[in-house]
PDB file of N, CA and C in Angstrom:
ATOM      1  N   UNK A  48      53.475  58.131  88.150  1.00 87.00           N
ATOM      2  CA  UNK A  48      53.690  57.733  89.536  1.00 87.00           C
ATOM      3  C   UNK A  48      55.081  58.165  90.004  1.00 87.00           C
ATOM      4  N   UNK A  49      55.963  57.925  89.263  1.00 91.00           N
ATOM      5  CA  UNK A  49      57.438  58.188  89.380  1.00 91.00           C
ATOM      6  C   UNK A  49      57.575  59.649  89.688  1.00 91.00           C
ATOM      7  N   UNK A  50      56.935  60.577  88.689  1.00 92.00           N
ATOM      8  CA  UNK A  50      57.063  62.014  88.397  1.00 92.00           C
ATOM      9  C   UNK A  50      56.069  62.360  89.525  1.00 92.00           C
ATOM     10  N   UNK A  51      55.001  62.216  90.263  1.00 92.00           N
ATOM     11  CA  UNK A  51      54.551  62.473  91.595  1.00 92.00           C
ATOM     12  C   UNK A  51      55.258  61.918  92.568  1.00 92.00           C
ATOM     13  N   UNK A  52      55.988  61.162  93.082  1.00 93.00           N
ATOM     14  CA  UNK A  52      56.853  60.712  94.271  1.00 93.00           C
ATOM     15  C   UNK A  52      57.822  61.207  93.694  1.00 93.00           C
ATOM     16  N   UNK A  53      58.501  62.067  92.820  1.00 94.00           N
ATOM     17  CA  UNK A  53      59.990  63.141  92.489  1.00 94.00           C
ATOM     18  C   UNK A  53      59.623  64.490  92.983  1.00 94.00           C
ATOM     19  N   UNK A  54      58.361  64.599  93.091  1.00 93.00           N
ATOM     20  CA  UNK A  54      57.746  65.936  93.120  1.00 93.00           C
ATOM     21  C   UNK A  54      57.564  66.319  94.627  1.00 93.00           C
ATOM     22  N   UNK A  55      57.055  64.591  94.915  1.00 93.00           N
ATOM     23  CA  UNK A  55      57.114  65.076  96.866  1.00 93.00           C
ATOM     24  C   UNK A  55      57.951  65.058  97.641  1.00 93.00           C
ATOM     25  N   UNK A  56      59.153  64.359  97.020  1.00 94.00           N
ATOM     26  CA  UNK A  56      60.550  63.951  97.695  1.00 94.00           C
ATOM     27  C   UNK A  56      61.191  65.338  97.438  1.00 94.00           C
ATOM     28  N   UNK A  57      60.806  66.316  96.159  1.00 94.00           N
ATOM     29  CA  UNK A  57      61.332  67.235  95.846  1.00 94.00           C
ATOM     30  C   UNK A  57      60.840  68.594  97.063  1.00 94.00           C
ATOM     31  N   UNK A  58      59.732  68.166  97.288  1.00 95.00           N
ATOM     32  CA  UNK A  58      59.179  69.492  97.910  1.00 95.00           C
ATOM     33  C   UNK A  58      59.244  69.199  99.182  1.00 95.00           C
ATOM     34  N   UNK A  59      59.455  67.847  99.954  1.00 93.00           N
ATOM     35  CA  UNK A  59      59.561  67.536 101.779  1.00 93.00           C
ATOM     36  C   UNK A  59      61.523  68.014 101.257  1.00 93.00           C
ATOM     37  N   UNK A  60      61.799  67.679 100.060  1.00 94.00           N
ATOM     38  CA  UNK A  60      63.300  68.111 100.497  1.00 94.00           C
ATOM     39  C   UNK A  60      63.980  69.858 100.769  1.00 94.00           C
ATOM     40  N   UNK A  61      62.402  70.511  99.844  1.00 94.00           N
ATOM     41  CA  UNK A  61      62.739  72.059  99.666  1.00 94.00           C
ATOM     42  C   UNK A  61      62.078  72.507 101.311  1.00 94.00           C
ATOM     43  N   UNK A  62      61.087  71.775 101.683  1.00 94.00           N
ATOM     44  CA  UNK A  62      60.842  72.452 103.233  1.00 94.00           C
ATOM     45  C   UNK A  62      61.729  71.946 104.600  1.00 94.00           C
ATOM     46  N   UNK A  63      62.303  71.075 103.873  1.00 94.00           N
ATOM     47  CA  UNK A  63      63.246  70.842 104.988  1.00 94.00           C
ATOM     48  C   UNK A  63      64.695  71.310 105.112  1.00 94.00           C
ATOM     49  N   UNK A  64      64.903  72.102 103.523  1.00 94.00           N
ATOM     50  CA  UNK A  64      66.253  72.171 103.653  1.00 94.00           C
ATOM     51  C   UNK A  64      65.620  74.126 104.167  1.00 94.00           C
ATOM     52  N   UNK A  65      64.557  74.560 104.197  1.00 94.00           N
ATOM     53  CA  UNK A  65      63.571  75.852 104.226  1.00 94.00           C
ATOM     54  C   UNK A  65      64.166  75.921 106.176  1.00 94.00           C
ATOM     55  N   UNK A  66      63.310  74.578 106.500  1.00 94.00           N
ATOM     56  CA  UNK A  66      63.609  74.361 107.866  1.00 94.00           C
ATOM     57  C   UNK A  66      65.290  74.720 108.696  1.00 94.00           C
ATOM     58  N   UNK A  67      66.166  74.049 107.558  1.00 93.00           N
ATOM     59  CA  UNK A  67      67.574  73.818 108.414  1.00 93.00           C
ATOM     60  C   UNK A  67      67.851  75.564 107.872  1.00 93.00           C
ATOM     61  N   UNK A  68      67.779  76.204 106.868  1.00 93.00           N
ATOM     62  CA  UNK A  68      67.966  77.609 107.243  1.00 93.00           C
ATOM     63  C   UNK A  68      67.600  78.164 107.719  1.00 93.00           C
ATOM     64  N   UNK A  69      66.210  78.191 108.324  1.00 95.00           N
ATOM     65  CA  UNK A  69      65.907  78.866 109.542  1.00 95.00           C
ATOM     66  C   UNK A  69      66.562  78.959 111.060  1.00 95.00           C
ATOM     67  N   UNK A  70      66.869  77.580 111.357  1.00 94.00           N
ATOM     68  CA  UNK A  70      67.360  77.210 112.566  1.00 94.00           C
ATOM     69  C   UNK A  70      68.856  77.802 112.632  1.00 94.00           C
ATOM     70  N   UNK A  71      69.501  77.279 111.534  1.00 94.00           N
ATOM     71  CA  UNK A  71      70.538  77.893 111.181  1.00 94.00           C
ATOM     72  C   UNK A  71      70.583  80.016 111.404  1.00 94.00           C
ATOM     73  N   UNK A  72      69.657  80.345 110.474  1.00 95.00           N
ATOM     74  CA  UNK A  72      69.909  81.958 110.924  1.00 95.00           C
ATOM     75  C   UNK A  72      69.593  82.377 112.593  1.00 95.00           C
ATOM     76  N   UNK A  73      68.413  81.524 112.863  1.00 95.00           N
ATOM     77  CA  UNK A  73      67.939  81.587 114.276  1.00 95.00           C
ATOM     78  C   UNK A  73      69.253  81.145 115.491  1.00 95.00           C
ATOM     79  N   UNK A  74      70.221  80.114 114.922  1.00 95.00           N
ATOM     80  CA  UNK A  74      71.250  79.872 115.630  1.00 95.00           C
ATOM     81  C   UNK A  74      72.279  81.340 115.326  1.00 95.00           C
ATOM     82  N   UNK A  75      72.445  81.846 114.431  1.00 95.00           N
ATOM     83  CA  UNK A  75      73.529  82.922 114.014  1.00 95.00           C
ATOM     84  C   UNK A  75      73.213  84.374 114.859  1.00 95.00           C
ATOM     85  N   UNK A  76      71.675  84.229 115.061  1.00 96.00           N
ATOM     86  CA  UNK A  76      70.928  85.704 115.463  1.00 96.00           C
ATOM     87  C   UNK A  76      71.496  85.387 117.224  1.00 96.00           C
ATOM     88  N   UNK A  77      71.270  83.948 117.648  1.00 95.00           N
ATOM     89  CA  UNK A  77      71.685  83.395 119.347  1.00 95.00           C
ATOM     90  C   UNK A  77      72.681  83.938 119.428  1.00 95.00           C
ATOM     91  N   UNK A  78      73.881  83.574 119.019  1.00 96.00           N
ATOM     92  CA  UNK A  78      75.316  83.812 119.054  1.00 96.00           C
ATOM     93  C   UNK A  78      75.593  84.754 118.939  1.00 96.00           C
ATOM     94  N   UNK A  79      75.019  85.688 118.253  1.00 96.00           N
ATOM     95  CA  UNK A  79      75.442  87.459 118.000  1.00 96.00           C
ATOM     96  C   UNK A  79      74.939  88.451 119.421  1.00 96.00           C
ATOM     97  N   UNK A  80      73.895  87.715 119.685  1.00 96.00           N
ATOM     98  CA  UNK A  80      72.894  88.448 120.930  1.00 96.00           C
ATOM     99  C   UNK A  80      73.577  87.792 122.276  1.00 96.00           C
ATOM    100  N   UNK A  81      74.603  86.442 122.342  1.00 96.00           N
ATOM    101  CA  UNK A  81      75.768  86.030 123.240  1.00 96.00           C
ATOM    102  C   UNK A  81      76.722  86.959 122.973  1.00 96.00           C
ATOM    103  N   UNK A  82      77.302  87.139 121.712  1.00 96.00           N
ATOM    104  CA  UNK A  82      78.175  87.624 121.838  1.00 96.00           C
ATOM    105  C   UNK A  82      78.332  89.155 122.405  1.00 96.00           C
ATOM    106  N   UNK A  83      76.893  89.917 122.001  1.00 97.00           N
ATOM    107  CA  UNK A  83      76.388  91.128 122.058  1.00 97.00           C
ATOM    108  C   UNK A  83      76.662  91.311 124.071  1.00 97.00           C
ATOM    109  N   UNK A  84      75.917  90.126 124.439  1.00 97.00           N
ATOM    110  CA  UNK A  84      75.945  90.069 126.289  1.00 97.00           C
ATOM    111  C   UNK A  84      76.992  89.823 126.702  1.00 97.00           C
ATOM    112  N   UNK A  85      77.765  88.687 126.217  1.00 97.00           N
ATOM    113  CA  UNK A  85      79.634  88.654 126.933  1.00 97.00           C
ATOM    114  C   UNK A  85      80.288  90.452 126.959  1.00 97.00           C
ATOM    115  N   UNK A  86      79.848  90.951 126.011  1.00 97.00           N
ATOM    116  CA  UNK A  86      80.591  92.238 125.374  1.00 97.00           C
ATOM    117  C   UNK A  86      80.168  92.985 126.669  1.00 97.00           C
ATOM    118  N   UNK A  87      79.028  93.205 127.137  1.00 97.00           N
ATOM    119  CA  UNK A  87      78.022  94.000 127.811  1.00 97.00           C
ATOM    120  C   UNK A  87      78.554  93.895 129.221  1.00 97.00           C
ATOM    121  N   UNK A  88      79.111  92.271 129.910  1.00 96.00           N
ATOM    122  CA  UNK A  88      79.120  91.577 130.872  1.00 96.00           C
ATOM    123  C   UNK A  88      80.978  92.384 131.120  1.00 96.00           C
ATOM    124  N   UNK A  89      81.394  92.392 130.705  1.00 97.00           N
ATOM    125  CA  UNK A  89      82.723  92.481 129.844  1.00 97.00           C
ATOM    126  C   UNK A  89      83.172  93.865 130.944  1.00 97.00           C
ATOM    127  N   UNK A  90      82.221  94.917 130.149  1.00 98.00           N
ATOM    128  CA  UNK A  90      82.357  96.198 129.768  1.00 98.00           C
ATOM    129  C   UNK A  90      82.059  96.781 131.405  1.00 98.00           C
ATOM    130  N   UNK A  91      80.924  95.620 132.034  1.00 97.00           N
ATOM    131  CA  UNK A  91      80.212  96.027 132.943  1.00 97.00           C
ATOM    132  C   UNK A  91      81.576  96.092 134.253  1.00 97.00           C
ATOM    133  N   UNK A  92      81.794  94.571 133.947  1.00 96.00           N
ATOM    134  CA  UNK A  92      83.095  94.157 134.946  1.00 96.00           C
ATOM    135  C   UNK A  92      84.225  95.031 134.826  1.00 96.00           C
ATOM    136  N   UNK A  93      84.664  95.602 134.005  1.00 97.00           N
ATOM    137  CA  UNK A  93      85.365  96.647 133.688  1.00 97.00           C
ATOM    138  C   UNK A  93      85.467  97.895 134.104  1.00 97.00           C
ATOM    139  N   UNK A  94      83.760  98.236 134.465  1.00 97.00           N
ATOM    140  CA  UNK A  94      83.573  99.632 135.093  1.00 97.00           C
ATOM    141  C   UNK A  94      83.780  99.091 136.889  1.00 97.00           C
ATOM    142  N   UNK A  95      83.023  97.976 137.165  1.00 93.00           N
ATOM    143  CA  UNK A  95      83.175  97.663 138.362  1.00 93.00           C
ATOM    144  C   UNK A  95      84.516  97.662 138.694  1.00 93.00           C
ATOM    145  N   UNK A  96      85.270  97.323 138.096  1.00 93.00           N
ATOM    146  CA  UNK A  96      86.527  97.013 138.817  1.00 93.00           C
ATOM    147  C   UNK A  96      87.517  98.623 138.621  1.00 93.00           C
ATOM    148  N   UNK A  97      86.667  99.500 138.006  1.00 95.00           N
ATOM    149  CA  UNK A  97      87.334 100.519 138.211  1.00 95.00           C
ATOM    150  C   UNK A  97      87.416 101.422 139.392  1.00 95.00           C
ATOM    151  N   UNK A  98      85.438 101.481 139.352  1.00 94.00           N
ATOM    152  CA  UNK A  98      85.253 102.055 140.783  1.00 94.00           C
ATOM    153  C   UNK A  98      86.214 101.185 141.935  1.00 94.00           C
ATOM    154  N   UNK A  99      85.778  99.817 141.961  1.00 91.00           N
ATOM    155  CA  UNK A  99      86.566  99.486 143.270  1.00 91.00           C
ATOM    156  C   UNK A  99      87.870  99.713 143.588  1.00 91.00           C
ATOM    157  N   UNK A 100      88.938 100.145 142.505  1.00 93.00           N
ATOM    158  CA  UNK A 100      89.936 100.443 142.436  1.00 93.00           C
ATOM    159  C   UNK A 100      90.354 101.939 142.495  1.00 93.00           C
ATOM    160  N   UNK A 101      88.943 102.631 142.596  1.00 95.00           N
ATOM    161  CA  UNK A 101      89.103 103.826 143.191  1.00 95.00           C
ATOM    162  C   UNK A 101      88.522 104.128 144.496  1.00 95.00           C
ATOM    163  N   UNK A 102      88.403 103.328 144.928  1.00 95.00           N
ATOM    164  CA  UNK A 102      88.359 103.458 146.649  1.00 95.00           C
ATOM    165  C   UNK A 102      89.300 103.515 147.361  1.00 95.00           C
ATOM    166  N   UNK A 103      89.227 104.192 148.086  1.00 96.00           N
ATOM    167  CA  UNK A 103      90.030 103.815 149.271  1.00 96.00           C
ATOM    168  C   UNK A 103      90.464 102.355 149.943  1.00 96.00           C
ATOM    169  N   UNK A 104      91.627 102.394 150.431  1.00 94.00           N
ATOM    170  CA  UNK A 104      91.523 101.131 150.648  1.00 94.00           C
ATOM    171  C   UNK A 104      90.777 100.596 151.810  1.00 94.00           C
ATOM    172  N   UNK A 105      90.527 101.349 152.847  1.00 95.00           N
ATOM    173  CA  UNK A 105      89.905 100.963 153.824  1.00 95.00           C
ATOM    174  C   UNK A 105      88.137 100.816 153.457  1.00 95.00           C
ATOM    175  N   UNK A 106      87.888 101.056 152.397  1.00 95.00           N
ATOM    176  CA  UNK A 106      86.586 100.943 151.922  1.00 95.00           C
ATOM    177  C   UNK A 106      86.796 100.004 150.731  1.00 95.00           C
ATOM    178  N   UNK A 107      87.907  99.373 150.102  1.00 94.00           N
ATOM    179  CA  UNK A 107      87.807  98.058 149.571  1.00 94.00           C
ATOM    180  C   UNK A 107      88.188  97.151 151.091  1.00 94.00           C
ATOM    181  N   UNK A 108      88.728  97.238 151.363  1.00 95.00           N
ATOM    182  CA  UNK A 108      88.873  95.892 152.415  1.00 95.00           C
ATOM    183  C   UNK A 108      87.037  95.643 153.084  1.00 95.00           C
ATOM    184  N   UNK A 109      86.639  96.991 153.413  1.00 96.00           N
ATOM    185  CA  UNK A 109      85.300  96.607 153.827  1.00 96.00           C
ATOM    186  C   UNK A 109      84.510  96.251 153.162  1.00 96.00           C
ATOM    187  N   UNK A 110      84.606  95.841 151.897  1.00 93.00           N
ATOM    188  CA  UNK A 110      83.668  95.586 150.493  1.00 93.00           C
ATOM    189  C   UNK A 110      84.185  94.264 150.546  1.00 93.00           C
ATOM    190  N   UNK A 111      85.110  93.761 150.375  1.00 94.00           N
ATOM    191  CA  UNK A 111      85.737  92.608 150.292  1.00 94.00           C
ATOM    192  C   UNK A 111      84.913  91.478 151.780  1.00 94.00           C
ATOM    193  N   UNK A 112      85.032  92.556 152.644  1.00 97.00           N
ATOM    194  CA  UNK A 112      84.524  91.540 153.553  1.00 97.00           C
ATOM    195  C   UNK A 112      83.018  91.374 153.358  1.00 97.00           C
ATOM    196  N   UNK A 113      82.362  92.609 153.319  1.00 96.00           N
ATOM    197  CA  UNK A 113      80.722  92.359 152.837  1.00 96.00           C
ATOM    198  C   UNK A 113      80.564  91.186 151.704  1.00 96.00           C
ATOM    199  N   UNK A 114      81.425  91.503 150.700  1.00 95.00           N
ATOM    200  CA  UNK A 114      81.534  90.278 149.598  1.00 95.00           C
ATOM    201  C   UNK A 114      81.564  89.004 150.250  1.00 95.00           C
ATOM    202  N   UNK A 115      82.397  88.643 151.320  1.00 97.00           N
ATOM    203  CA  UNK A 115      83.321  87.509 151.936  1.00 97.00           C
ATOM    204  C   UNK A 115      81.563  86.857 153.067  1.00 97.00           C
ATOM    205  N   UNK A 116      81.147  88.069 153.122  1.00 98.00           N
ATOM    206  CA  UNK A 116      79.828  87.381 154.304  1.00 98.00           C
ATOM    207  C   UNK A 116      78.480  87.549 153.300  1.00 98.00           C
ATOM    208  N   UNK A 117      78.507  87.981 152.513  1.00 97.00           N
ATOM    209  CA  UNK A 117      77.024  87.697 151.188  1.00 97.00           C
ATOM    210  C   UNK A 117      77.313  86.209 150.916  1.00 97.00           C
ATOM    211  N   UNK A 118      78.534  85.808 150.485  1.00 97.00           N
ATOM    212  CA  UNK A 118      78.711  84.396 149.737  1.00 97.00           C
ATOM    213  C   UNK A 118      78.448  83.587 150.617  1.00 97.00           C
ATOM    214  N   UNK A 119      79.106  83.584 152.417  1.00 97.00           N
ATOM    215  CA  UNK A 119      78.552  82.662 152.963  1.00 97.00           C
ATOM    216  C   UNK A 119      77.119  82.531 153.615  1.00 97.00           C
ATOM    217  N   UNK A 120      76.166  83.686 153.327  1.00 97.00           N
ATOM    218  CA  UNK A 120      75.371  83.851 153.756  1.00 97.00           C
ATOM    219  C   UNK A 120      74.515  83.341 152.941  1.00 97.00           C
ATOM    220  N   UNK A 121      74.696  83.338 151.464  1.00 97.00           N
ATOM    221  CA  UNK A 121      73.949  82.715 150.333  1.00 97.00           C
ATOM    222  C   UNK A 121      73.898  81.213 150.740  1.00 97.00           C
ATOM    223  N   UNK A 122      75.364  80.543 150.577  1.00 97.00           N
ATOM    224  CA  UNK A 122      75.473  78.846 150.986  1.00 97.00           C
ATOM    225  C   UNK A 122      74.733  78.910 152.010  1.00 97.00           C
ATOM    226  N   UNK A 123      74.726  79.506 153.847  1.00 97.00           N
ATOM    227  CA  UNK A 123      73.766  79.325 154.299  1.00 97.00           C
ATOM    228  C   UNK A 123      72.568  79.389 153.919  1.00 97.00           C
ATOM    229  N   UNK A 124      71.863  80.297 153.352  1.00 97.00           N
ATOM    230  CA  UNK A 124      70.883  79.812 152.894  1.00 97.00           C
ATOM    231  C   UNK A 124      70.012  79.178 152.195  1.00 97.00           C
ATOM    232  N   UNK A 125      71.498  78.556 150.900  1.00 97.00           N
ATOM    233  CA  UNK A 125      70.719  76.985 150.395  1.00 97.00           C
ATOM    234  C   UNK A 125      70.557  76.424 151.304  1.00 97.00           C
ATOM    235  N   UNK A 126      71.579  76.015 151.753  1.00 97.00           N
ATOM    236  CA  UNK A 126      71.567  74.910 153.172  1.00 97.00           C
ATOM    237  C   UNK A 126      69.597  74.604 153.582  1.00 97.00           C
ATOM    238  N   UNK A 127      69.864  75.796 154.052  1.00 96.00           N
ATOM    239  CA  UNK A 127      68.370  75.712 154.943  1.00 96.00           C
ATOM    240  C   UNK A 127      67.409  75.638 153.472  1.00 96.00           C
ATOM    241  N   UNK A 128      67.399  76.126 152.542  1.00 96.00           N
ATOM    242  CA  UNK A 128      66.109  75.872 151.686  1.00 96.00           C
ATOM    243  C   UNK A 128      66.528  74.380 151.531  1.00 96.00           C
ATOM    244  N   UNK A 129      67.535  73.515 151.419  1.00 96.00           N
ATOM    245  CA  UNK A 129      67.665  72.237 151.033  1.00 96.00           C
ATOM    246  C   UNK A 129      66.745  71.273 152.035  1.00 96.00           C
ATOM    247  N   UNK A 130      67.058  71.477 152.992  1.00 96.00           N
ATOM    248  CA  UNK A 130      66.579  71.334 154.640  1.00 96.00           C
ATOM    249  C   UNK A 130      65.369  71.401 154.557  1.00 96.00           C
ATOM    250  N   UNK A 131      64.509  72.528 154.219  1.00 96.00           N
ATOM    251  CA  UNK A 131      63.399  72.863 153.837  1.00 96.00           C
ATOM    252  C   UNK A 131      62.609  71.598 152.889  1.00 96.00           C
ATOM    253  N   UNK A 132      63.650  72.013 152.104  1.00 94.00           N
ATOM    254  CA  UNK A 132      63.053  70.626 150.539  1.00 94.00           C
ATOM    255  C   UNK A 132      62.787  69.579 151.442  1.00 94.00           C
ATOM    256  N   UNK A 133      63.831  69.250 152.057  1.00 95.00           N
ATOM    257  CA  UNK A 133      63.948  67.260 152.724  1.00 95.00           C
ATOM    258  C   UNK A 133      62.562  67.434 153.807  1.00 95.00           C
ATOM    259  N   UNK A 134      62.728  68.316 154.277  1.00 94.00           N
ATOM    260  CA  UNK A 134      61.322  68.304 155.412  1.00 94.00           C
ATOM    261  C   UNK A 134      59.949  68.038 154.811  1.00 94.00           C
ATOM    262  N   UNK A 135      59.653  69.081 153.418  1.00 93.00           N
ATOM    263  CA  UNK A 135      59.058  68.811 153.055  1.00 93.00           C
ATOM    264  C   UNK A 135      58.659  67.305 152.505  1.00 93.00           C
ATOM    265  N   UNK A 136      59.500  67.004 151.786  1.00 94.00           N
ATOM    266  CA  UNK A 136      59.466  65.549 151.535  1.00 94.00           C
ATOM    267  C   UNK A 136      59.111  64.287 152.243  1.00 94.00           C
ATOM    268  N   UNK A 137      59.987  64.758 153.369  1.00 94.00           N
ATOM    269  CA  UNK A 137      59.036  64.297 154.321  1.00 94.00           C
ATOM    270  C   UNK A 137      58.368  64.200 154.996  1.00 94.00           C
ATOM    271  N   UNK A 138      57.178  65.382 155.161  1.00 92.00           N
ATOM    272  CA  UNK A 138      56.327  65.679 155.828  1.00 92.00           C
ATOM    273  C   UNK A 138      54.836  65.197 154.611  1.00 92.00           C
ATOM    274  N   UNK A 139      55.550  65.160 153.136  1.00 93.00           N
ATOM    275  CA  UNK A 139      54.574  64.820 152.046  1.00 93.00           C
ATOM    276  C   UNK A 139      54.318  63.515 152.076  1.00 93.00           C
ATOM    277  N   UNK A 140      55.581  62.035 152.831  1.00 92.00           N
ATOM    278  CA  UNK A 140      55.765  61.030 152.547  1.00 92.00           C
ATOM    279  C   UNK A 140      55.044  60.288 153.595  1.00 92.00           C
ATOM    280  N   UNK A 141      54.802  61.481 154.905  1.00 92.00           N
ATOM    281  CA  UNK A 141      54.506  60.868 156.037  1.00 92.00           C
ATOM    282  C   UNK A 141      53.064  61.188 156.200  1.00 92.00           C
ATOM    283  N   UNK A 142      52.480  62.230 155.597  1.00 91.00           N
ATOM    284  CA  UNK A 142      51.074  62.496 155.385  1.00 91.00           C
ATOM    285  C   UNK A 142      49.873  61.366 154.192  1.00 91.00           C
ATOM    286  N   UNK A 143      51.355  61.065 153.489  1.00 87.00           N
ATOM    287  CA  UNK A 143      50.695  59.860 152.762  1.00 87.00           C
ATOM    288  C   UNK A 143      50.436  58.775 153.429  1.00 87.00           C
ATOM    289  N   UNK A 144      51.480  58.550 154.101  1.00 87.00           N
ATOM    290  CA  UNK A 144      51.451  56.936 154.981  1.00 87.00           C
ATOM    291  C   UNK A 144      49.827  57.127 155.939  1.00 87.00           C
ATOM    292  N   UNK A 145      49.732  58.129 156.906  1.00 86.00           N
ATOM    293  CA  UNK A 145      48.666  58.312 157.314  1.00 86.00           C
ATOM    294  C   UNK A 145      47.145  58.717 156.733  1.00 86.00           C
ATOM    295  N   UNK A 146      47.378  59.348 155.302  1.00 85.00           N
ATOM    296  CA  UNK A 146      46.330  59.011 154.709  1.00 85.00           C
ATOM    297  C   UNK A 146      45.751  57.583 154.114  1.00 85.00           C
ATOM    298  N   UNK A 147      46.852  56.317 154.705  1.00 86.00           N
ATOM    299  CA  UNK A 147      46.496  54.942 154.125  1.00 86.00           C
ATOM    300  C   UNK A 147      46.143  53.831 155.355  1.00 86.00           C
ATOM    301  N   UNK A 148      46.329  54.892 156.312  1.00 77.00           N
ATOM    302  CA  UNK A 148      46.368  53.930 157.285  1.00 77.00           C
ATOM    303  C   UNK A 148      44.542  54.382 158.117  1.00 77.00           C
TER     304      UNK A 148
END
């Protein structure tokens, strides 16, 4: 009895310690394929900022501003998808009420 419960404690301990090296290499393979993309992200920003630094300046200032009206054009348009959301919500909350009434 002893020598069968050594045997299963032995073998849930060999698939579990089977388990934590997997996760483990599977965590080492994440981090290399991060590190692989920071490198990539890196390299990318690097070229970008070369070209832009070979412009002219009157064609960075106009980039800068296109940049300057994309960003607020993005926030505008959460805005309105948020707006969107709440309408919906309540157009879902108010279709209920009248489906009870």
């Amino acid at each position: 009895a002893i020598n069968s419960e050594h045997a299963e404690i032995k073998a849930r301990n060999d698939q579990q310690r089977k388990r934590v090296d997997e996760v483990l290499t599977e965590r080492l393979q994440l981090e290399q394929k991060t590190k692989q993309s920071e490198t990539k992200v890196t390299q990318m920003q690097a070229a970008m900022e070369e070209r832009f630094n070979a412009m002219p300046p009157s064609q960075r200032q106009q980039y800068q501003e296109l940049v300057a009206e994309q960003q607020q054009l993005q926030a505008e348009s959460k805005r309105y998808d948020d707006m969107i959301d709440e309408l919906d919500k309540t157009l879902i909350t108010n279709e209920g009420e009248l489906a009870r009434n």
